[in-house]
Amino acid sequence: MREYMPGSHRRFLSLFSDLPNLRDLVALSRGNKHHQELWEAYRQATRSLTGLRTKHLSIPNNQEELYGTGATLLILFLKQARDKTN
């Protein structure tokens, strides 16, 4: 999918690909007195992102089959992105 993005977007995302997984970093804070607060903030962020992706799914659901630039069925791609968020 990145090959279809503008170069500046690809470079921005590549900065994150070299970093540790955010969920793993949050989990490392266990034992810290602020861990529960950090974990709840992380969970709220993932719930919000899941909600956004669920609303996004209503767009192709109301139309005939739509395909992305990589010939992927759009509804399947969006469902996969949402499910990976959880």
PDB file of C-alpha atoms in Angstrom:
ATOM      1  CA  MET A   1       0.000   0.000   0.000  1.00  0.00           C
ATOM      2  CA  ARG A   2       2.871   2.383   0.736  1.00  0.00           C
ATOM      3  CA  GLU A   3       3.971   2.362  -2.887  1.00  0.00           C
ATOM      4  CA  TYR A   4       0.800   4.327  -3.703  1.00  0.00           C
ATOM      5  CA  MET A   5       1.482   6.981  -1.037  1.00  0.00           C
ATOM      6  CA  PRO A   6       3.302  10.255  -1.573  1.00  0.00           C
ATOM      7  CA  GLY A   7       6.990   9.984  -0.691  1.00  0.00           C
ATOM      8  CA  SER A   8       6.675  12.193   2.371  1.00  0.00           C
ATOM      9  CA  HIS A   9       3.967   9.895   3.793  1.00  0.00           C
ATOM     10  CA  ARG A  10       6.118   6.806   3.200  1.00  0.00           C
ATOM     11  CA  ARG A  11       9.082   8.425   4.921  1.00  0.00           C
ATOM     12  CA  PHE A  12       6.921   9.424   7.888  1.00  0.00           C
ATOM     13  CA  LEU A  13       5.623   5.864   8.327  1.00  0.00           C
ATOM     14  CA  SER A  14       9.102   4.397   7.958  1.00  0.00           C
ATOM     15  CA  LEU A  15      10.168   6.345  11.054  1.00  0.00           C
ATOM     16  CA  PHE A  16       7.685   4.301  13.082  1.00  0.00           C
ATOM     17  CA  SER A  17       8.551   0.931  11.572  1.00  0.00           C
ATOM     18  CA  ASP A  18      11.900   0.986  13.374  1.00  0.00           C
ATOM     19  CA  LEU A  19      10.335   1.689  16.778  1.00  0.00           C
ATOM     20  CA  PRO A  20       9.057  -0.907  19.258  1.00  0.00           C
ATOM     21  CA  ASN A  21       5.373  -1.823  19.224  1.00  0.00           C
ATOM     22  CA  LEU A  22       3.387   0.706  21.282  1.00  0.00           C
ATOM     23  CA  ARG A  23       1.355  -1.976  23.054  1.00  0.00           C
ATOM     24  CA  ASP A  24       4.588  -3.667  24.145  1.00  0.00           C
ATOM     25  CA  LEU A  25       5.963  -0.372  25.452  1.00  0.00           C
ATOM     26  CA  VAL A  26       2.806   0.261  27.476  1.00  0.00           C
ATOM     27  CA  ALA A  27       2.987  -3.277  28.874  1.00  0.00           C
ATOM     28  CA  LEU A  28       6.573  -2.628  30.005  1.00  0.00           C
ATOM     29  CA  SER A  29       5.274   0.019  32.390  1.00  0.00           C
ATOM     30  CA  ARG A  30       3.653  -2.651  34.605  1.00  0.00           C
ATOM     31  CA  GLY A  31       4.726  -2.132  38.159  1.00  0.00           C
ATOM     32  CA  ASN A  32       4.997   1.610  37.620  1.00  0.00           C
ATOM     33  CA  LYS A  33       2.560   3.604  39.759  1.00  0.00           C
ATOM     34  CA  HIS A  34       1.187   5.277  36.595  1.00  0.00           C
ATOM     35  CA  HIS A  35       0.778   2.030  34.625  1.00  0.00           C
ATOM     36  CA  GLN A  36      -2.999   1.762  35.038  1.00  0.00           C
ATOM     37  CA  GLU A  37      -3.493   5.342  33.852  1.00  0.00           C
ATOM     38  CA  LEU A  38      -1.243   4.751  30.832  1.00  0.00           C
ATOM     39  CA  TRP A  39      -2.955   1.440  30.027  1.00  0.00           C
ATOM     40  CA  GLU A  40      -6.421   3.056  30.179  1.00  0.00           C
ATOM     41  CA  ALA A  41      -5.288   5.887  27.886  1.00  0.00           C
ATOM     42  CA  TYR A  42      -3.907   3.320  25.431  1.00  0.00           C
ATOM     43  CA  ARG A  43      -7.141   1.287  25.523  1.00  0.00           C
ATOM     44  CA  GLN A  44      -9.260   4.414  25.000  1.00  0.00           C
ATOM     45  CA  ALA A  45      -7.156   5.356  21.985  1.00  0.00           C
ATOM     46  CA  THR A  46      -7.542   1.891  20.443  1.00  0.00           C
ATOM     47  CA  ARG A  47     -11.307   1.911  21.127  1.00  0.00           C
ATOM     48  CA  SER A  48     -11.587   5.298  19.409  1.00  0.00           C
ATOM     49  CA  LEU A  49      -9.612   4.070  16.409  1.00  0.00           C
ATOM     50  CA  THR A  50     -11.778   0.941  16.208  1.00  0.00           C
ATOM     51  CA  GLY A  51     -14.884   3.158  16.270  1.00  0.00           C
ATOM     52  CA  LEU A  52     -13.521   5.318  13.464  1.00  0.00           C
ATOM     53  CA  ARG A  53     -12.686   2.271  11.367  1.00  0.00           C
ATOM     54  CA  THR A  54     -16.139   0.783  12.004  1.00  0.00           C
ATOM     55  CA  LYS A  55     -17.785   4.003  10.768  1.00  0.00           C
ATOM     56  CA  HIS A  56     -15.449   3.965   7.776  1.00  0.00           C
ATOM     57  CA  LEU A  57     -16.812   0.499   6.930  1.00  0.00           C
ATOM     58  CA  SER A  58     -20.272   1.969   6.299  1.00  0.00           C
ATOM     59  CA  ILE A  59     -18.994   3.738   3.170  1.00  0.00           C
ATOM     60  CA  PRO A  60     -18.335   0.654   1.003  1.00  0.00           C
ATOM     61  CA  ASN A  61     -21.215  -1.258   2.653  1.00  0.00           C
ATOM     62  CA  ASN A  62     -23.685   1.120   1.002  1.00  0.00           C
ATOM     63  CA  GLN A  63     -22.218   0.811  -2.488  1.00  0.00           C
ATOM     64  CA  GLU A  64     -21.437  -1.891  -4.986  1.00  0.00           C
ATOM     65  CA  GLU A  65     -18.093  -3.673  -4.785  1.00  0.00           C
ATOM     66  CA  LEU A  66     -15.265  -1.172  -4.548  1.00  0.00           C
ATOM     67  CA  TYR A  67     -11.602  -1.988  -5.049  1.00  0.00           C
ATOM     68  CA  GLY A  68      -8.503  -0.257  -3.753  1.00  0.00           C
ATOM     69  CA  THR A  69      -5.534   0.690  -5.880  1.00  0.00           C
ATOM     70  CA  GLY A  70      -3.952  -2.703  -5.224  1.00  0.00           C
ATOM     71  CA  ALA A  71      -7.082  -4.490  -6.554  1.00  0.00           C
ATOM     72  CA  THR A  72      -8.054  -5.426  -2.993  1.00  0.00           C
ATOM     73  CA  LEU A  73     -11.762  -5.544  -2.236  1.00  0.00           C
ATOM     74  CA  LEU A  74     -12.172  -2.393  -0.133  1.00  0.00           C
ATOM     75  CA  ILE A  75     -14.602  -3.825   2.426  1.00  0.00           C
ATOM     76  CA  LEU A  76     -12.233  -6.708   3.223  1.00  0.00           C
ATOM     77  CA  PHE A  77      -9.276  -4.353   3.570  1.00  0.00           C
ATOM     78  CA  LEU A  78     -11.174  -2.049   5.940  1.00  0.00           C
ATOM     79  CA  LYS A  79     -12.421  -4.951   8.085  1.00  0.00           C
ATOM     80  CA  GLN A  80      -8.895  -6.315   8.375  1.00  0.00           C
ATOM     81  CA  ALA A  81      -7.555  -2.893   9.417  1.00  0.00           C
ATOM     82  CA  ARG A  82     -10.278  -2.556  12.055  1.00  0.00           C
ATOM     83  CA  ASP A  83      -9.776  -6.055  13.428  1.00  0.00           C
ATOM     84  CA  LYS A  84      -6.002  -5.578  13.705  1.00  0.00           C
ATOM     85  CA  THR A  85      -6.643  -2.512  15.879  1.00  0.00           C
ATOM     86  CA  ASN A  86      -8.215  -4.626  18.608  1.00  0.00           C
TER      87      ASN A  86
END
